[in-house]
Tab-separated table of C-alpha atoms in Angstrom:
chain	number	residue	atom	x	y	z
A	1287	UNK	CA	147.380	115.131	71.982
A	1288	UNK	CA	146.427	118.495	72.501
A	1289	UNK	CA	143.127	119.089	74.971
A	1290	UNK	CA	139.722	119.774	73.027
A	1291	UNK	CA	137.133	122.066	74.374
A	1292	UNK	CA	135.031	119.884	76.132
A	1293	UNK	CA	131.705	118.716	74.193
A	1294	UNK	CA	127.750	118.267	75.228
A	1295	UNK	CA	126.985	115.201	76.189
A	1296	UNK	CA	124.157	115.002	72.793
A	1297	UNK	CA	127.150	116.223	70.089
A	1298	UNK	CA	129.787	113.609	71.803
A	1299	UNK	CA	127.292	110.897	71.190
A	1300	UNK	CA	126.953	111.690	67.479
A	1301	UNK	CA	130.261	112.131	67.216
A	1302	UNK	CA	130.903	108.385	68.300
A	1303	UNK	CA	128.296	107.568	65.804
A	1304	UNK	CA	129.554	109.289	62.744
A	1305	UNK	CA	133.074	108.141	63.317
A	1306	UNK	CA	131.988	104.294	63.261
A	1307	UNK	CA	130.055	104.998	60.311
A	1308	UNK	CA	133.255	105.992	58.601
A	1309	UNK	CA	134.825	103.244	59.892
A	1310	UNK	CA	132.624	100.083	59.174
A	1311	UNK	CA	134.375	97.016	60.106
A	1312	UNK	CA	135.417	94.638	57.475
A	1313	UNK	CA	133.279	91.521	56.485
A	1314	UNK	CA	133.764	88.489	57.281
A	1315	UNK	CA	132.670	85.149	57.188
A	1316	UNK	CA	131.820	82.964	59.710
A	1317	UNK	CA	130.147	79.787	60.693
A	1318	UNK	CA	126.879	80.142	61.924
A	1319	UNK	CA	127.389	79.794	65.110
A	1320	UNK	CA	130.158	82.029	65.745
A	1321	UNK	CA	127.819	84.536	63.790
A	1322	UNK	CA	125.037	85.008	66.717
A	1323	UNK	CA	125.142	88.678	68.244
A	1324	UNK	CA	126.847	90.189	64.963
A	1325	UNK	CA	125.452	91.902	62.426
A	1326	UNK	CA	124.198	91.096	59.186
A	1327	UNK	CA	126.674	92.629	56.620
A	1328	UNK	CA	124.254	91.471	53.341
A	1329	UNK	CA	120.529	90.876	53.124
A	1330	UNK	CA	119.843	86.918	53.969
A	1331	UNK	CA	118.717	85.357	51.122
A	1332	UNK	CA	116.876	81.891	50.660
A	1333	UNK	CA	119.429	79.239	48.003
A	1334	UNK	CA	116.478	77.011	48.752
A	1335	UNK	CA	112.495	77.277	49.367
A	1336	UNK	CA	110.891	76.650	52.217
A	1337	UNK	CA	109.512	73.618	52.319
A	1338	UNK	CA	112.282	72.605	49.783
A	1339	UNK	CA	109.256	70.120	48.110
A	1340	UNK	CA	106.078	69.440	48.336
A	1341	UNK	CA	105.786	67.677	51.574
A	1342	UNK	CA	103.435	66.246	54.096
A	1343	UNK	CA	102.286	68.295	57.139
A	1344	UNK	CA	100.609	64.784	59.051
A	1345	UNK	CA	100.974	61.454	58.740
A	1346	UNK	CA	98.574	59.715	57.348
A	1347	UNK	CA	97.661	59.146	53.651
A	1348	UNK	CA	98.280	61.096	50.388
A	1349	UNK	CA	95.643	60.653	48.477
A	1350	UNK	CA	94.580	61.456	44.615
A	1351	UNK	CA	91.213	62.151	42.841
A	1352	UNK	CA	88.043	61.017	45.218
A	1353	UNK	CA	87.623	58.324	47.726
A	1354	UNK	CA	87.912	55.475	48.686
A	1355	UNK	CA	92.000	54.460	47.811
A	1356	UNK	CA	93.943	52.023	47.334
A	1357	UNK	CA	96.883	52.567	49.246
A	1358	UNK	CA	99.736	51.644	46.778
A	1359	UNK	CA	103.205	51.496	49.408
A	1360	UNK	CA	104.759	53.705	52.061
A	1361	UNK	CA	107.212	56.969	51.951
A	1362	UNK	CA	108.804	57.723	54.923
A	1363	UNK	CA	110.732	60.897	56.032
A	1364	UNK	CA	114.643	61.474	54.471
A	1365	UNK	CA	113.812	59.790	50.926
A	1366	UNK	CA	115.738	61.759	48.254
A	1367	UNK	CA	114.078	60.106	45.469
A	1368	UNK	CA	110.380	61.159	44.606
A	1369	UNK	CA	108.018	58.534	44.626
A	1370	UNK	CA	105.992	57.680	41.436
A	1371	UNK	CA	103.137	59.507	40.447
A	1372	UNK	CA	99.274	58.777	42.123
A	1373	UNK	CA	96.518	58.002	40.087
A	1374	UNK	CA	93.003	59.146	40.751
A	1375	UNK	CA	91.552	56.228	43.445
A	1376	UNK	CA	95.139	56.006	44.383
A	1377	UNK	CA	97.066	56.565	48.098
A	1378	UNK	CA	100.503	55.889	49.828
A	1379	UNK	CA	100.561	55.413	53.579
A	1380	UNK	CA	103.383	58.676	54.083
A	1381	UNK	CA	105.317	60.409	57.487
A	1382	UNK	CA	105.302	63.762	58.486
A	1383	UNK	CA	108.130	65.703	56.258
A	1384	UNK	CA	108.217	63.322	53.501
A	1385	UNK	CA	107.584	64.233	49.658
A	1386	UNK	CA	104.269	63.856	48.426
A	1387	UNK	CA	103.763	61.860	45.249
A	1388	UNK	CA	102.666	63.840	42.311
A	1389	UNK	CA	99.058	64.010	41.661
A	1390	UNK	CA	98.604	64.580	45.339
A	1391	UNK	CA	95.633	66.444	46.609
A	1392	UNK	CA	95.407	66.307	50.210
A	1393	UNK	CA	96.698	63.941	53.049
A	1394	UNK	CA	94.327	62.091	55.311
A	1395	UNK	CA	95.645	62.274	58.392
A	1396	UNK	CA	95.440	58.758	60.516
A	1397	UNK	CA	92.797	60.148	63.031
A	1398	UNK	CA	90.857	60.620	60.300
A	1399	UNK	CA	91.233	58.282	58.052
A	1400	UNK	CA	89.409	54.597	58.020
A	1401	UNK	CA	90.966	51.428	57.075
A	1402	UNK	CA	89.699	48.422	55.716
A	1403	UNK	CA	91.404	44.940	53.925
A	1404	UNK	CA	90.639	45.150	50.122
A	1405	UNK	CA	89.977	42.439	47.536
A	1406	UNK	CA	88.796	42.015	44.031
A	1407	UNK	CA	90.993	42.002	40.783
A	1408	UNK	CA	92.295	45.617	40.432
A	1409	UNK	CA	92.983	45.060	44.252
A	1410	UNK	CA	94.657	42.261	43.463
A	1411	UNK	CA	96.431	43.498	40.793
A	1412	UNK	CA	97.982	46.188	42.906
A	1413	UNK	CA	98.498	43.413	45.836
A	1414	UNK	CA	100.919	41.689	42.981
A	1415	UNK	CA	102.611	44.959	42.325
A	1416	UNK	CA	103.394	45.290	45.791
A	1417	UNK	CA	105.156	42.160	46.468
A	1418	UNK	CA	101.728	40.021	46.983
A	1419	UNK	CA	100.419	41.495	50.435
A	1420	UNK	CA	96.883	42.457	51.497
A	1421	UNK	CA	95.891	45.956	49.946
A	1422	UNK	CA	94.541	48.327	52.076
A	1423	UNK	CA	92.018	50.740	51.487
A	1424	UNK	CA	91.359	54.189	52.985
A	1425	UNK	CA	88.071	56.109	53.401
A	1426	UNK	CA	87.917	59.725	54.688
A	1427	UNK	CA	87.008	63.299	54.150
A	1428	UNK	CA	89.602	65.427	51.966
A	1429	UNK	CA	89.968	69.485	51.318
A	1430	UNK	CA	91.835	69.891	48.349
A	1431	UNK	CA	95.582	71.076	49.615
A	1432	UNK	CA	95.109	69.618	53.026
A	1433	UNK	CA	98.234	68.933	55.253
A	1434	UNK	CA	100.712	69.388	51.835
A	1435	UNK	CA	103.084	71.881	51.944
A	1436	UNK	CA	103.887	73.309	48.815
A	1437	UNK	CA	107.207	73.966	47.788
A	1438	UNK	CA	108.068	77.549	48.439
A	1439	UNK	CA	104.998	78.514	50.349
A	1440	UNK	CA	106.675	79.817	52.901
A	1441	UNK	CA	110.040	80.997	51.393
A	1442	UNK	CA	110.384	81.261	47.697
A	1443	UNK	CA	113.915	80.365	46.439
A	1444	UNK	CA	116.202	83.958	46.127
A	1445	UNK	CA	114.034	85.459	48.646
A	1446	UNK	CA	115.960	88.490	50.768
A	1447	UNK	CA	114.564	87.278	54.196
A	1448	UNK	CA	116.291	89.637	56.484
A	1449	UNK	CA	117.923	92.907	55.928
A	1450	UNK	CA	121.405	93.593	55.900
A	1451	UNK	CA	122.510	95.555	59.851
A	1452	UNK	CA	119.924	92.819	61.230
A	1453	UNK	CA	121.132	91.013	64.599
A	1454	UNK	CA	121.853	87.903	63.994
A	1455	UNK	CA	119.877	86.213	66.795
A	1456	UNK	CA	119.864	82.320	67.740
A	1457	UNK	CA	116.416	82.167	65.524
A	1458	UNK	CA	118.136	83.749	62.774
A	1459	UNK	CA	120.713	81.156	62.435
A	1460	UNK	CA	117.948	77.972	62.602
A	1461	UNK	CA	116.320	80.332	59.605
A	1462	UNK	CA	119.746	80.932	58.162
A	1463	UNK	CA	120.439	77.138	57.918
A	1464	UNK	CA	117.269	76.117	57.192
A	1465	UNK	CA	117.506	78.438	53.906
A	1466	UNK	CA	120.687	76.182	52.898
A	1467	UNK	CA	123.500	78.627	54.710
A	1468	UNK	CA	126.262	77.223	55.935
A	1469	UNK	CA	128.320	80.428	56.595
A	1470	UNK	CA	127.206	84.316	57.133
A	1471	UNK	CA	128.573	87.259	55.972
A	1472	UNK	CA	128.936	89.767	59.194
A	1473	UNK	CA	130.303	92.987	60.871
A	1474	UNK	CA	131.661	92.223	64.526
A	1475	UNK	CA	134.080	94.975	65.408
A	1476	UNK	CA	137.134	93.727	67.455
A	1477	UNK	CA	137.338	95.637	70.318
A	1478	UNK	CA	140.596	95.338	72.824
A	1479	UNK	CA	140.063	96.579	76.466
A	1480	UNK	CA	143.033	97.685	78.625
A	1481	UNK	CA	142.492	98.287	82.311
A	1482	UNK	CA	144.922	100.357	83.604
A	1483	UNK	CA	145.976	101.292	87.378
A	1484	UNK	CA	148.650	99.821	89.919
A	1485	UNK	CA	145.846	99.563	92.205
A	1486	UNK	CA	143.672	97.477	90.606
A	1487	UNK	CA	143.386	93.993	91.486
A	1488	UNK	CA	142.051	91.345	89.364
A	1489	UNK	CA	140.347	88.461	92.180
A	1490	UNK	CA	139.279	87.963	95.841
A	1491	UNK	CA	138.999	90.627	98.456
A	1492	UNK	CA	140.960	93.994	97.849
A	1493	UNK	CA	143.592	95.202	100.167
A	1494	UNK	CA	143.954	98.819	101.952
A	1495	UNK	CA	145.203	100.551	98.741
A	1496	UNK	CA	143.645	98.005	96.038
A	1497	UNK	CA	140.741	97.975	94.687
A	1498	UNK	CA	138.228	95.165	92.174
A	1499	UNK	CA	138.572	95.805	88.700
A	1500	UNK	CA	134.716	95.812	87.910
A	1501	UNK	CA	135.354	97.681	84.727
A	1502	UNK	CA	137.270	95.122	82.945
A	1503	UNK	CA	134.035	92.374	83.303
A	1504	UNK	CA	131.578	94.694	82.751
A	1505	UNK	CA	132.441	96.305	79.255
A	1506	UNK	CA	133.047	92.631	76.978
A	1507	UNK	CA	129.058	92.127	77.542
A	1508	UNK	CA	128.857	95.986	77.316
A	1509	UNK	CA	130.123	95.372	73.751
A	1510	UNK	CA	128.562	92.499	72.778
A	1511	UNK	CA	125.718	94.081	73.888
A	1512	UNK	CA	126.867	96.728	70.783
A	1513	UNK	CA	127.516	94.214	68.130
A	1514	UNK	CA	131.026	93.820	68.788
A	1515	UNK	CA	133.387	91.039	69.984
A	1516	UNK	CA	136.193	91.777	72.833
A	1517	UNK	CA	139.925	90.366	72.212
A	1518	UNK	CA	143.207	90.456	73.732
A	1519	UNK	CA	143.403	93.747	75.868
A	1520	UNK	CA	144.714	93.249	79.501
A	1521	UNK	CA	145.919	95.171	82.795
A	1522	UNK	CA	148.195	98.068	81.678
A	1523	UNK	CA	150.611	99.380	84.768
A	1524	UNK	CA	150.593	103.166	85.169
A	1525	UNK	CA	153.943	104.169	83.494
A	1526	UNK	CA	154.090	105.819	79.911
A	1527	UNK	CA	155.858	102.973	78.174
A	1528	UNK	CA	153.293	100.015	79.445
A	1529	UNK	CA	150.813	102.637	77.827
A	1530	UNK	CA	152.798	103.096	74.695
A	1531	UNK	CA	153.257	98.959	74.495
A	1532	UNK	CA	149.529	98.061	74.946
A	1533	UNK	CA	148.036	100.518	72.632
A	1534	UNK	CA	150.632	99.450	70.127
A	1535	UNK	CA	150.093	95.799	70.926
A	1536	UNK	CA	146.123	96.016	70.842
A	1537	UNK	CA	146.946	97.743	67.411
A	1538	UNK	CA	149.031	95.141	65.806
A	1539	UNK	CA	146.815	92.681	66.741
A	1540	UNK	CA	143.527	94.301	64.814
A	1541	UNK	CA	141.626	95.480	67.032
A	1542	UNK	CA	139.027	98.176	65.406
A	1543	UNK	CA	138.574	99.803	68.950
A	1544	UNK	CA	141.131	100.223	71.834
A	1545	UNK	CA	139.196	100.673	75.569
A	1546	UNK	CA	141.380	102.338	77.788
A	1547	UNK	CA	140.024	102.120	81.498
A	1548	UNK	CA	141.390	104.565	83.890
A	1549	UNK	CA	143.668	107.091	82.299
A	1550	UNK	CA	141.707	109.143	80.527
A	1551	UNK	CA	141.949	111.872	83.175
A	1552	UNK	CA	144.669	114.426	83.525
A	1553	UNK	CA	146.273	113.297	86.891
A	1554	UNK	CA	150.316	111.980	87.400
A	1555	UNK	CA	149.529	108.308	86.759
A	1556	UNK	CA	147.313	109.063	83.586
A	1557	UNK	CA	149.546	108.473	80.592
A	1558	UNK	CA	146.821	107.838	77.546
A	1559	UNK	CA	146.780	111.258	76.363
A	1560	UNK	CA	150.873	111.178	76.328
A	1561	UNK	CA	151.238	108.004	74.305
A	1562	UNK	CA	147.902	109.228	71.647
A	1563	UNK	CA	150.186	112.624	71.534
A	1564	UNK	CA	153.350	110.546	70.646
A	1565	UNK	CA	151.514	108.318	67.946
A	1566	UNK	CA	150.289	110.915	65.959
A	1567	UNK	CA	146.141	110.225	67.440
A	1568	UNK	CA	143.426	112.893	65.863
A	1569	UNK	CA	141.146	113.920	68.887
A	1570	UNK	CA	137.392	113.913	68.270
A	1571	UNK	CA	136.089	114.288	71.344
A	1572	UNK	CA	138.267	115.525	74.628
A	1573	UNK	CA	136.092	115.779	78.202
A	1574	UNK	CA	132.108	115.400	77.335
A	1575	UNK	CA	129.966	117.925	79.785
A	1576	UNK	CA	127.976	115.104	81.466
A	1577	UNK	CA	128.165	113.802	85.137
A	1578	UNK	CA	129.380	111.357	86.342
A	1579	UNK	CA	131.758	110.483	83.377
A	1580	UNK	CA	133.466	113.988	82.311
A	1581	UNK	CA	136.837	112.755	81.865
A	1582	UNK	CA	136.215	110.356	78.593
A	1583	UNK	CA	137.418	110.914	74.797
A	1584	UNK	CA	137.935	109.644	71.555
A	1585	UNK	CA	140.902	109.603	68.819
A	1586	UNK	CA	141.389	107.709	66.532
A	1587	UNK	CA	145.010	106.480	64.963
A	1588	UNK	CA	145.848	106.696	60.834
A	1589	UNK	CA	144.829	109.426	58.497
A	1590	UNK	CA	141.943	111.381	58.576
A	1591	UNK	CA	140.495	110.416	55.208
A	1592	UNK	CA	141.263	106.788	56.336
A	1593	UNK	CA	141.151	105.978	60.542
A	1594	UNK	CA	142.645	103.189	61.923
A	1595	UNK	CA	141.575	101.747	65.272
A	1596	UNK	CA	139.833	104.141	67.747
A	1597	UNK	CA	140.654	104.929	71.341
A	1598	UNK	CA	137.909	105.512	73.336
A	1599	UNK	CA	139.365	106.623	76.871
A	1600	UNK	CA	136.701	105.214	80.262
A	1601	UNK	CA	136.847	107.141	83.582
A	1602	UNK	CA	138.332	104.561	86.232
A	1603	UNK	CA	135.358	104.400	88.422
A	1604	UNK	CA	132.754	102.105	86.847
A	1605	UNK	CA	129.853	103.887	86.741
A	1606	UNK	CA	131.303	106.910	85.365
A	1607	UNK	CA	132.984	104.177	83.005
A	1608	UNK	CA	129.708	103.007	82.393
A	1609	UNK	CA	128.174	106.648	81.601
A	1610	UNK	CA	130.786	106.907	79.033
A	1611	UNK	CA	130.677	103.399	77.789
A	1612	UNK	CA	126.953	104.698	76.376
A	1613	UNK	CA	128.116	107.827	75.457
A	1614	UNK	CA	131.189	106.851	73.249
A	1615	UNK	CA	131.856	103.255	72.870
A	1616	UNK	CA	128.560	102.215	73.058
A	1617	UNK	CA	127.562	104.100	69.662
A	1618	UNK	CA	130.863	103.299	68.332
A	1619	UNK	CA	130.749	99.981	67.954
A	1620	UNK	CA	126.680	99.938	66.852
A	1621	UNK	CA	127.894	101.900	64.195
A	1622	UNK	CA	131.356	99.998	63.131
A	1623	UNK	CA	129.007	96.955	63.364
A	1624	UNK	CA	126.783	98.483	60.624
A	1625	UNK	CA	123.461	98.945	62.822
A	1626	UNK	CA	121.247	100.888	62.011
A	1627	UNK	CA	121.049	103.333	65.215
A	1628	UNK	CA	123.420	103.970	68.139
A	1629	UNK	CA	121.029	102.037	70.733
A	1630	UNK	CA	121.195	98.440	70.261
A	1631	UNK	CA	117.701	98.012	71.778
A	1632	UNK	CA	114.942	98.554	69.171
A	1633	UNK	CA	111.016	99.011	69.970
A	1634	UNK	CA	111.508	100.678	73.614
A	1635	UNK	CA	110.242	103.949	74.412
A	1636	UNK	CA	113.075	106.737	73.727
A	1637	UNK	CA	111.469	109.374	75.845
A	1638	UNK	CA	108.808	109.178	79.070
A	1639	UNK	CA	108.313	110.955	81.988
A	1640	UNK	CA	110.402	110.929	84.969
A	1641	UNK	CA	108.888	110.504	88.432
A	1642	UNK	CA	110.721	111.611	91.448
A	1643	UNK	CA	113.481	113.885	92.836
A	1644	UNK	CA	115.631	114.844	89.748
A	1645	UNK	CA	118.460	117.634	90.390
A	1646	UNK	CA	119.683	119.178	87.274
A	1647	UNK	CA	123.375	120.443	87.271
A	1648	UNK	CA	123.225	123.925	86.188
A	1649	UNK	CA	126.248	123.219	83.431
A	1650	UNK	CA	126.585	119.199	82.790
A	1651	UNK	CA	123.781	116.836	81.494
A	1652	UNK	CA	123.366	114.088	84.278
A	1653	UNK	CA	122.655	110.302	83.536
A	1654	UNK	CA	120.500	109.266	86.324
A	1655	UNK	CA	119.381	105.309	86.930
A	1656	UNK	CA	116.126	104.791	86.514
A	1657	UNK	CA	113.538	101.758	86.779
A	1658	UNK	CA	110.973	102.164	83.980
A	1659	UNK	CA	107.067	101.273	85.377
A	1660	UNK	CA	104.545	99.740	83.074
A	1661	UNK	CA	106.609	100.751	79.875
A	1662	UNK	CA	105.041	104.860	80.856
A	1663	UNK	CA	107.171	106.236	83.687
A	1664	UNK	CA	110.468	106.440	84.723
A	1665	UNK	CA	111.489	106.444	88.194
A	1666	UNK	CA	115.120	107.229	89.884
A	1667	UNK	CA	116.529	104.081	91.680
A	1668	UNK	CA	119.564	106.308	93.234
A	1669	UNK	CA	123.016	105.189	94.215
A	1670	UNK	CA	124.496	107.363	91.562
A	1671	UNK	CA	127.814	107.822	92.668
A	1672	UNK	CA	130.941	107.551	89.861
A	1673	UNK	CA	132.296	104.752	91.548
A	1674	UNK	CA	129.018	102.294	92.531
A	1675	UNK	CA	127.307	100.365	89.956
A	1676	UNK	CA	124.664	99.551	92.269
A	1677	UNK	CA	121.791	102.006	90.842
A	1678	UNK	CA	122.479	100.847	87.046
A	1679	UNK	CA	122.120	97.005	88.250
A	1680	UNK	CA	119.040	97.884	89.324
A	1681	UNK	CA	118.189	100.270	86.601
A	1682	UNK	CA	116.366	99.450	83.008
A	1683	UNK	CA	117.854	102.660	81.752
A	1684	UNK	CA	119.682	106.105	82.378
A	1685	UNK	CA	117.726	108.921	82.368
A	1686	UNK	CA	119.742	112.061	80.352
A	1687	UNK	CA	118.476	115.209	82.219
A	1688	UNK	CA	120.488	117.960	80.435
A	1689	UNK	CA	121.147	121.461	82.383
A	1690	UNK	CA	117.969	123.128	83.388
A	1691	UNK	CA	115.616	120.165	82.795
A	1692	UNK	CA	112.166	121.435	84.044
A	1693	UNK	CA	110.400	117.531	83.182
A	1694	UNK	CA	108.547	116.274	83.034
A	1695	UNK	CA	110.196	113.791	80.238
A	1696	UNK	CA	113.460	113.159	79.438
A	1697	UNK	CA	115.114	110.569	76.770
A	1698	UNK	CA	116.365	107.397	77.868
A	1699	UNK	CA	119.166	105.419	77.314
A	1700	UNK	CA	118.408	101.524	77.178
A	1701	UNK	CA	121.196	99.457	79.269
A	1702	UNK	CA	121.688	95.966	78.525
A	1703	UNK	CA	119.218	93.214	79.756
């Protein structure tokens, strides 16, 4: 894979972008609860109304024509037969959620509603209908419509109810079922993540010489964050062949992106650039001009006219990792996922002013981690360094202060919350 000139930090990011959009992941369709945190790959649409029937909003009595009523029997939540029909003077004793008889005007809801024993022949007439037991008869106040639901009134059957490249968010699947869905039709890009680096050790305290992977548990919630789903992936040793086997394996087994932590430099133990060479890769983006984070790219395997999964090469120290996880993979997998914008977080400010010390680098744009105030400033939290991810936990955002930056604004990238 032959070097690229290296690329702004602004045209990398649209890069990443435009190649997802090319890309889109395939549908598919999955239970609703393996759906939360993917996209929406069709409009949601209602197969049923909500309320599915006219129901009853309080207990109490459903009533017909003008008061007083004879209460004629009891419907209780869960019947799938409608009851018979009210006549004016008419009621039925009914629960919260249960269909309203036709004829129904309004319920009286028990608070309410006053009771009393009935007699005389059409009350005993009705007594005899009902088995032979004392007939009741309700008093109270009514607004026509009152505590009944109308089928529909909420959600008309065939109504689109959310957009298609919506989140699907744990109130989205209560709506989704309640609407009659048993299944959703999403885009969740697979993403495989390969941390590579003899050094790197996986659990308890590091070693002279070793040192924690915090790269490899950072980026699955980094892409879920993005609408995508991490699989398989794994430690990769630093020879060419390991190289050559995961990428191969991570492509075999469908993955639409392929993270590769650590080798995306252009030192003795970095092999990625070897093994895209050897498998034919098309570069899109080789070195971005940002700091930290300059050694990062993206290829992609296949045809031109028709990619196959894309390599996105990560810096080994995790915050430059990070910086280029929101550069490349970041707007990547928004896109595959069929969002609608490279920044998964919608309805935050995009741009405020930065408070404090702020050094520009006279050639690179600089991500800088920054606590936003009161939703109006944005203020450096430090600790910067390529390999500590101790400013970003603290931060809400980075800051992206291209070369020159005079302030007092600058745009922000969201991180995930």
């Amino acid at each position: 894979m032959a070097g690229e000139a290296v690329v702004p930090w602004e045209a990398a990011r649209e890069a990443a972008w435009g190649l997802g959009v090319r890309c889109l992941a395939v549908v598919g369709h999955v239970e609703l609860r393996e759906a939360i945190g993917a996209t929406l790959a069709a409009d949601l649409i209602a197969l049923v109304g909500v309320p599915a029937y006219d129901a009853a909003a309080m207990d109490g009595y459903a009533v017909a024509g003008r008061g007083p009523w004879l209460v004629r029997g009891r419907v209780l939540a869960g019947v799938t037969e409608r009851p018979g029909d009210l006549r004016p003077g008419e009621a039925v004793e009914i629960a919260t959620g249960a269909p309203v008889p036709g004829g129904t005007e309004a319920v009286v809801p028990y608070e309410a509603a006053l009771t009393e024993e009935a007699g005389g022949p059409a009350d005993d007439a009705i007594a005899g209908a009902a088995g032979g037991g004392a007939v009741t008869r309700v008093r109270g106040e009514i607004e026509p419509g009152r505590h009944v639901r109308r089928s529909g009134e909420d959600t008309e059957p065939g109504a689109s109810v959310l957009a298609e490249g919506a989140v699907v968010t744990p109130v989205a699947v209560g709506l989704a079922a309640s609407l009659g869905h048993d299944t959703l039709p999403v885009r969740r890009p697979k993403v495989g993540i390969l941390v590579s680096g003899d050094e790197i050790t996986d659990t308890g305290l590091p070693v002279p010489g070793q040192v924690r992977d915090a790269i490899g548990p950072m980026l699955p919630g980094l892409v879920a964050w993005a609408g995508g789903e991490a699989v398989g992936g794994g430690r990769v040793r630093d020879t060419f062949a390991d190289m050559m086997s995961a990428l191969r394996a991570s492509a075999d087994a469908g993955a639409d992106v392929i993270a590769v932590c650590g080798a995306s430099s252009k030192g003795p133990a970095d092999h990625l650039r070897d093994a895209l060479a050897t498998l034919g890769a098309t570069p899109v983006v080789d070195g971005v001009a940002c700091r930290p984070g300059h050694p990062q790219l993206l290829a992609h395997l296949g045809e031109p006219s028709s990619p196959g999964p894309v390599i996105v090469g990560l810096p080994g120290n995790p915050n430059a990792a990070l910086v280029a996880g929101v550069t490349l993979l970041v707007p990547l997998v928004a896109a595959l996922a069929g969002r609608p914008g490279p920044d998964p977080v919608g309805g935050l400010p995009t741009r405020l002013p930065v408070e404090g010390e702020v050094r520009p680098h006279h050639r690179d744009t600089r991500l800088i981690a920054v606590r936003v105030a009161d939703g109006t400033v944005a203020r450096p939290v430090g600790h910067d360094r390529p390999g500590s991810l101790r400013g970003a936990a603290m931060a809400d955002a980075f800051a992206v202060i291209p070369p020159g930056w005079r302030g007092p604004s600058a745009r922000l990238v969201w991180l995930p919350m």
